[in-house]
Short mmCIF file of C-alpha atoms in Angstrom, two decimals:
data_model
loop_
_atom_site.label_atom_id
_atom_site.label_comp_id
_atom_site.label_asym_id
_atom_site.label_seq_id
_atom_site.Cartn_x
_atom_site.Cartn_y
_atom_site.Cartn_z
CA MET A 11 110.83 83.13 103.45
CA GLU A 12 112.79 85.14 100.47
CA PHE A 13 110.88 87.30 97.91
CA ARG A 14 112.64 85.07 95.12
CA GLN A 15 110.94 82.05 95.99
CA LEU A 16 107.26 83.86 95.70
CA VAL A 17 108.48 85.00 92.23
CA THR A 18 109.28 80.94 91.57
CA LEU A 19 106.01 80.27 92.80
CA LYS A 20 104.16 82.70 90.69
CA MET A 21 106.16 80.99 87.39
CA ILE A 22 105.59 77.90 88.01
CA ILE A 23 102.22 78.48 88.09
CA GLU A 24 102.19 80.27 85.17
CA LYS A 25 104.09 77.75 83.10
CA GLY A 26 102.45 74.74 84.87
CA SER A 27 105.48 72.79 85.72
CA PHE A 28 108.76 72.95 88.05
CA THR A 29 110.66 72.14 84.51
CA GLY A 30 108.89 74.85 82.68
CA ALA A 31 109.45 77.47 85.50
CA ALA A 32 113.17 76.84 85.24
CA ASP A 33 113.48 76.90 81.75
CA GLU A 34 112.35 80.15 81.78
CA MET A 35 113.83 81.85 84.55
CA GLY A 36 117.44 80.11 83.64
CA TYR A 37 117.49 77.70 86.54
CA THR A 38 118.09 74.53 87.76
CA GLN A 39 115.07 72.34 88.05
CA SER A 40 116.52 71.35 91.16
CA THR A 41 116.98 75.12 92.01
CA VAL A 42 112.80 75.66 91.73
CA THR A 43 112.27 72.66 93.76
CA SER A 44 114.50 73.72 96.65
CA HIS A 45 112.83 77.49 96.85
CA ILE A 46 109.91 75.70 97.27
CA GLN A 47 110.41 73.00 99.59
CA ALA A 48 111.83 76.21 101.50
CA LEU A 49 108.91 77.83 101.15
CA GLU A 50 106.70 75.27 102.49
CA GLN A 51 108.63 74.70 105.22
CA PHE A 52 108.09 78.69 106.13
CA ILE A 53 104.54 78.02 105.59
CA GLY A 54 104.39 74.69 107.00
CA ALA A 55 102.01 72.87 104.71
CA PRO A 56 102.84 71.34 101.51
CA ILE A 57 101.84 74.16 98.48
CA PHE A 58 101.47 71.63 95.72
CA ASP A 59 100.11 68.20 95.13
CA ARG A 60 102.38 66.71 92.42
CA MET A 61 100.98 64.49 90.16
CA GLY A 62 103.28 62.94 87.42
CA ARG A 63 104.49 65.33 85.88
CA LYS A 64 101.34 67.93 86.64
CA VAL A 65 101.21 70.17 89.86
CA VAL A 66 98.29 71.36 91.17
CA LEU A 67 98.09 74.17 93.97
CA THR A 68 96.76 72.68 97.75
CA ASP A 69 93.73 74.29 99.29
CA VAL A 70 97.10 75.88 101.22
CA GLY A 71 98.73 76.66 98.15
CA HIS A 72 95.78 78.63 96.65
CA ARG A 73 95.57 81.30 100.26
CA VAL A 74 99.67 81.35 99.77
CA MET A 75 99.68 82.06 95.99
CA GLU A 76 96.74 85.20 97.13
CA HIS A 77 99.25 86.53 99.74
CA ALA A 78 102.06 85.91 97.02
CA THR A 79 100.33 88.31 94.36
CA VAL A 80 99.46 90.78 96.79
CA ILE A 81 103.05 91.17 97.81
CA LEU A 82 104.38 90.72 93.94
CA GLN A 83 101.85 93.68 92.87
CA GLU A 84 103.37 96.16 96.12
CA TYR A 85 106.95 94.87 94.47
CA GLU A 86 106.07 96.15 91.12
CA LYS A 87 103.98 99.43 92.51
CA MET A 88 107.17 100.05 94.63
CA GLN A 89 109.32 99.68 90.34
CA ASN A 90 107.11 102.11 89.01
CA LEU A 91 107.23 104.96 91.22
CA ASN A 92 110.07 106.71 89.84
CA LEU A 93 109.16 106.13 85.71
CA SER A 94 112.19 107.87 83.79
CA ASN A 95 110.63 110.51 81.62
CA GLY A 96 107.62 108.88 81.37
CA GLU A 97 108.67 105.63 79.63
CA ILE A 98 106.24 102.49 80.98
CA THR A 99 108.23 99.29 81.08
CA GLY A 100 107.13 96.13 82.70
CA GLU A 101 105.16 93.17 81.29
CA ILE A 102 101.48 92.35 80.27
CA LYS A 103 100.08 89.03 80.08
CA ILE A 104 97.07 88.66 77.80
CA GLY A 105 94.52 86.45 77.37
CA ALA A 106 92.43 86.20 74.03
CA ALA A 107 90.02 83.64 72.45
CA GLU A 108 91.20 82.78 68.58
CA SER A 109 88.68 84.98 67.01
CA MET A 110 89.99 88.00 69.07
CA THR A 111 93.96 87.15 68.50
CA VAL A 112 93.22 86.62 64.46
CA TYR A 113 90.88 89.23 64.34
CA HIS A 114 91.79 92.27 66.26
CA LEU A 115 94.62 92.13 68.36
CA ASP A 116 97.39 92.23 65.76
CA LYS A 117 96.15 96.01 65.20
CA ILE A 118 95.96 96.71 68.62
CA LEU A 119 99.23 94.96 69.51
CA LYS A 120 101.21 97.04 66.93
CA THR A 121 99.84 100.16 68.52
CA TYR A 122 100.60 99.34 71.73
CA ARG A 123 103.99 98.56 70.93
CA GLU A 124 104.90 101.43 69.09
CA GLN A 125 103.48 103.50 72.20
CA CYS A 126 105.12 101.05 74.58
CA PRO A 127 108.15 99.29 73.20
CA ASN A 128 109.96 98.24 76.46
CA VAL A 129 106.89 96.20 77.98
CA ARG A 130 106.97 92.59 77.72
CA ILE A 131 104.30 90.66 76.43
CA SER A 132 103.12 87.49 76.75
CA LEU A 133 100.01 86.27 74.74
CA LEU A 134 98.04 83.23 75.70
CA ASN A 135 95.06 81.65 73.39
CA ILE A 136 92.65 79.91 75.45
CA ASN A 137 88.68 79.96 75.44
CA CYS A 138 86.98 82.44 77.15
CA ASN A 139 85.56 80.68 80.00
CA GLU A 140 89.04 79.68 81.38
CA ILE A 141 89.88 83.08 80.42
CA GLN A 142 87.98 84.49 82.98
CA SER A 143 89.70 81.98 85.36
CA GLN A 144 92.68 82.70 84.49
CA LEU A 145 92.02 86.31 85.48
CA ILE A 146 90.61 85.06 88.85
CA SER A 147 93.49 83.57 89.72
CA SER A 148 95.81 86.63 88.82
CA GLU A 149 97.89 84.15 86.51
CA ILE A 150 96.94 86.40 83.34
CA ASP A 151 96.92 90.42 84.09
CA VAL A 152 93.81 91.02 81.56
CA GLY A 153 91.67 89.44 79.03
CA PHE A 154 89.44 89.66 76.12
CA MET A 155 86.29 87.78 76.52
CA LEU A 156 83.29 86.76 74.00
CA ILE A 157 81.10 85.93 77.05
CA ARG A 158 77.19 86.16 78.62
CA ASN A 159 78.10 86.07 82.08
CA THR A 160 81.10 87.35 84.25
CA SER A 161 82.35 86.94 87.47
CA LYS A 162 81.90 89.90 90.20
CA ASP A 163 85.49 89.07 90.75
CA VAL A 164 86.26 90.22 87.36
CA LYS A 165 86.53 94.36 86.09
CA ILE A 166 84.73 94.48 82.64
CA ILE A 167 84.96 96.93 79.80
CA LYS A 168 82.17 96.27 77.37
CA LEU A 169 83.73 96.94 74.00
CA ASN A 170 81.48 95.47 71.20
CA GLU A 171 78.77 92.92 70.50
CA GLU A 172 80.08 90.68 68.07
CA ASP A 173 77.38 89.18 65.57
CA LEU A 174 77.12 84.94 65.63
CA VAL A 175 76.22 83.10 61.96
CA LEU A 176 75.23 79.59 60.77
CA VAL A 177 77.21 79.06 57.71
CA GLY A 178 78.09 76.82 55.04
CA LEU A 179 77.93 76.42 51.04
CA PRO A 180 75.41 77.98 49.13
CA GLU A 181 73.24 74.61 48.79
CA LYS A 182 73.11 74.18 52.07
CA ALA A 183 70.99 77.38 52.29
CA THR A 184 67.94 75.35 53.40
CA THR A 185 68.96 72.33 55.42
CA PHE A 186 68.16 74.05 58.33
CA ASN A 187 64.39 73.78 57.17
CA GLN A 188 64.68 70.12 56.18
CA MET A 189 64.40 68.11 59.44
CA ASN A 190 62.73 64.55 59.93
CA ASN A 191 61.42 64.94 63.95
CA GLY A 192 64.59 67.23 64.68
CA GLN A 193 66.88 65.15 62.97
CA TRP A 194 69.11 67.23 61.31
CA ASP A 195 70.73 65.59 58.65
CA GLU A 196 74.00 67.82 58.58
CA CYS A 197 77.21 67.41 60.51
CA PHE A 198 78.00 70.27 63.02
CA ILE A 199 81.54 71.15 62.83
CA THR A 200 82.61 73.38 65.88
CA ASN A 201 86.25 74.10 68.36
CA GLU A 202 86.50 72.82 71.28
CA LYS A 203 84.31 72.33 74.25
CA GLY A 204 83.59 75.44 76.86
CA CYS A 205 83.58 77.84 73.96
CA SER A 206 80.88 80.57 74.94
CA TYR A 207 79.39 80.43 71.23
CA ARG A 208 79.92 76.59 70.90
CA THR A 209 77.70 76.72 74.21
CA ASP A 210 74.89 79.14 72.66
CA PHE A 211 74.48 76.95 70.07
CA GLU A 212 73.85 73.61 71.48
CA ASP A 213 71.87 75.07 73.75
CA TYR A 214 69.55 76.92 71.27
CA LEU A 215 69.37 73.06 69.42
CA ARG A 216 69.13 71.62 72.94
CA ARG A 217 65.79 74.14 73.65
CA ASN A 218 64.54 73.39 69.95
CA GLN A 219 64.81 69.66 70.15
CA ILE A 220 66.98 69.46 67.23
CA THR A 221 69.66 66.81 66.86
CA PRO A 222 72.55 66.97 63.99
CA ALA A 223 73.58 63.96 62.17
CA HIS A 224 76.97 64.36 63.33
CA LYS A 225 79.61 66.61 65.18
CA MET A 226 82.86 67.04 64.22
CA GLU A 227 85.43 69.57 66.82
CA LEU A 228 88.35 70.75 65.61
CA TRP A 229 91.33 72.78 66.95
CA SER A 230 91.15 76.53 64.85
CA ILE A 231 88.76 78.57 63.45
CA GLU A 232 90.28 78.61 60.33
CA ALA A 233 90.48 74.45 60.25
CA ILE A 234 86.19 74.81 60.58
CA LYS A 235 86.00 77.07 57.68
CA ARG A 236 88.47 75.22 55.80
CA CYS A 237 86.27 71.86 56.29
CA VAL A 238 83.11 73.99 55.90
CA MET A 239 84.14 75.33 52.42
CA THR A 240 84.62 71.56 51.20
CA GLY A 241 81.11 70.94 52.13
CA LEU A 242 81.78 68.70 55.16
CA GLY A 243 78.94 70.63 57.27
CA VAL A 244 77.91 73.89 58.59
CA GLY A 245 79.81 75.88 61.64
CA PHE A 246 78.17 78.61 63.81
CA LEU A 247 80.84 81.03 64.17
CA PRO A 248 81.09 85.03 65.26
CA TYR A 249 80.56 86.86 61.92
CA VAL A 250 83.63 88.62 61.65
CA THR A 251 85.51 85.33 61.36
CA VAL A 252 83.82 84.24 58.45
CA GLU A 253 82.69 88.16 56.45
CA LYS A 254 85.50 87.65 53.91
CA GLU A 255 84.20 84.09 52.72
CA ILE A 256 80.57 85.43 52.83
CA GLN A 257 81.67 88.89 50.38
CA ASP A 258 83.38 86.32 48.49
CA ASN A 259 80.41 83.84 48.34
CA LYS A 260 82.52 81.13 49.15
CA LEU A 261 80.38 80.79 52.27
CA ILE A 262 76.53 82.36 53.18
CA ILE A 263 74.59 82.76 56.40
CA ILE A 264 72.18 79.90 56.99
CA PRO A 265 68.95 81.24 58.30
CA TYR A 266 67.13 79.54 61.34
CA THR A 267 63.99 80.76 63.36
CA LYS A 268 65.04 82.91 66.00
CA PRO A 269 68.37 83.99 65.39
CA ILE A 270 71.04 83.81 68.65
CA GLU A 271 71.46 87.30 70.27
CA PRO A 272 75.02 89.11 69.55
CA MET A 273 77.63 88.01 71.89
CA PRO A 274 79.16 90.59 74.29
CA LEU A 275 83.04 91.33 73.67
CA PHE A 276 84.55 92.16 77.02
CA ILE A 277 88.43 93.17 78.22
CA GLY A 278 88.38 92.83 81.86
CA HIS A 279 91.17 92.49 84.76
CA HIS A 280 90.60 91.07 88.54
CA LYS A 281 88.90 93.85 90.05
CA ASP A 282 91.19 93.49 93.03
CA LYS A 283 94.20 93.87 91.07
CA TRP A 284 96.94 96.93 90.85
CA VAL A 285 96.11 98.29 87.37
CA SER A 286 99.90 99.26 86.38
CA PRO A 287 101.09 102.17 83.84
CA ALA A 288 101.65 98.98 81.02
CA ILE A 289 98.06 97.83 81.52
CA GLN A 290 96.20 100.89 81.82
CA LYS A 291 97.87 102.31 78.59
CA PHE A 292 96.99 98.19 77.25
CA LEU A 293 93.20 99.35 78.08
CA GLU A 294 93.57 102.54 76.28
CA VAL A 295 95.03 101.47 73.19
CA THR A 296 92.10 98.86 73.36
CA LYS A 297 89.43 101.07 74.02
CA GLU A 298 90.79 103.61 71.14
CA HIS A 299 90.97 100.51 68.52
CA PHE A 300 87.24 99.51 69.13
CA THR A 301 85.82 103.15 69.09
CA TYR A 302 87.15 103.15 65.56
CA VAL A 303 85.82 99.96 65.05
CA VAL A 304 82.42 100.16 65.99
CA ASN A 305 82.16 103.71 64.44
#
């Protein structure tokens, strides 16, 4: 077994394919394949199930990746034993939901880049449940999560609480109280399944036996807001994402009984992951940002 084979394995998992790993590493696809074949020969079992273009780790593959992660982390520790002039180098992979990316992360990344110009940053926009899964599998280093239930395998730091609001045009202000036997004559415009605050609102509707007339799934918060502002329906979003539109009287908050509690916002990393100088500095910059924002 060679160290580079473990690096290739990690890259395949991050990119989701042999082709993506080859492009990122500057290898031919045949070289990537040969690395994995050699590793499988060393292990004595297949590491991936090949299903068309998609690759999925086998049970053995998951165990191999656990050991590979430890080895690669130890290598990274050795790289950081002698930081020249205290300079922080390396790489950090961040997972964040769209609301975090658009309304907070730009300022955090700007400050971090000023303080750590030689750290490579990768940013992945995914929903909060997927962020937690990728933290557990070590596909990302840190993740921002608007989520209520966190895994025991993830070490978390609470940053803030985000208010959640039901919004629509002013003429829809009383729409939530105008129902016929639980039928809500409104279109609920929402984002993808798995989003934590969408799940919260759908659970609320279910508990109260309320059924919207229609549901529309869109790909981004900006798309949801634009459709709500044209009168197509209502949306349930973190207040920070609609604050400006509310201040400009383009949207209003629609009142409803027993409003849903604010959603905790965490930053987290795997509990067993080595916190490199690059990650530690990112955590510090993030906490400083939210100390300023909250206070």
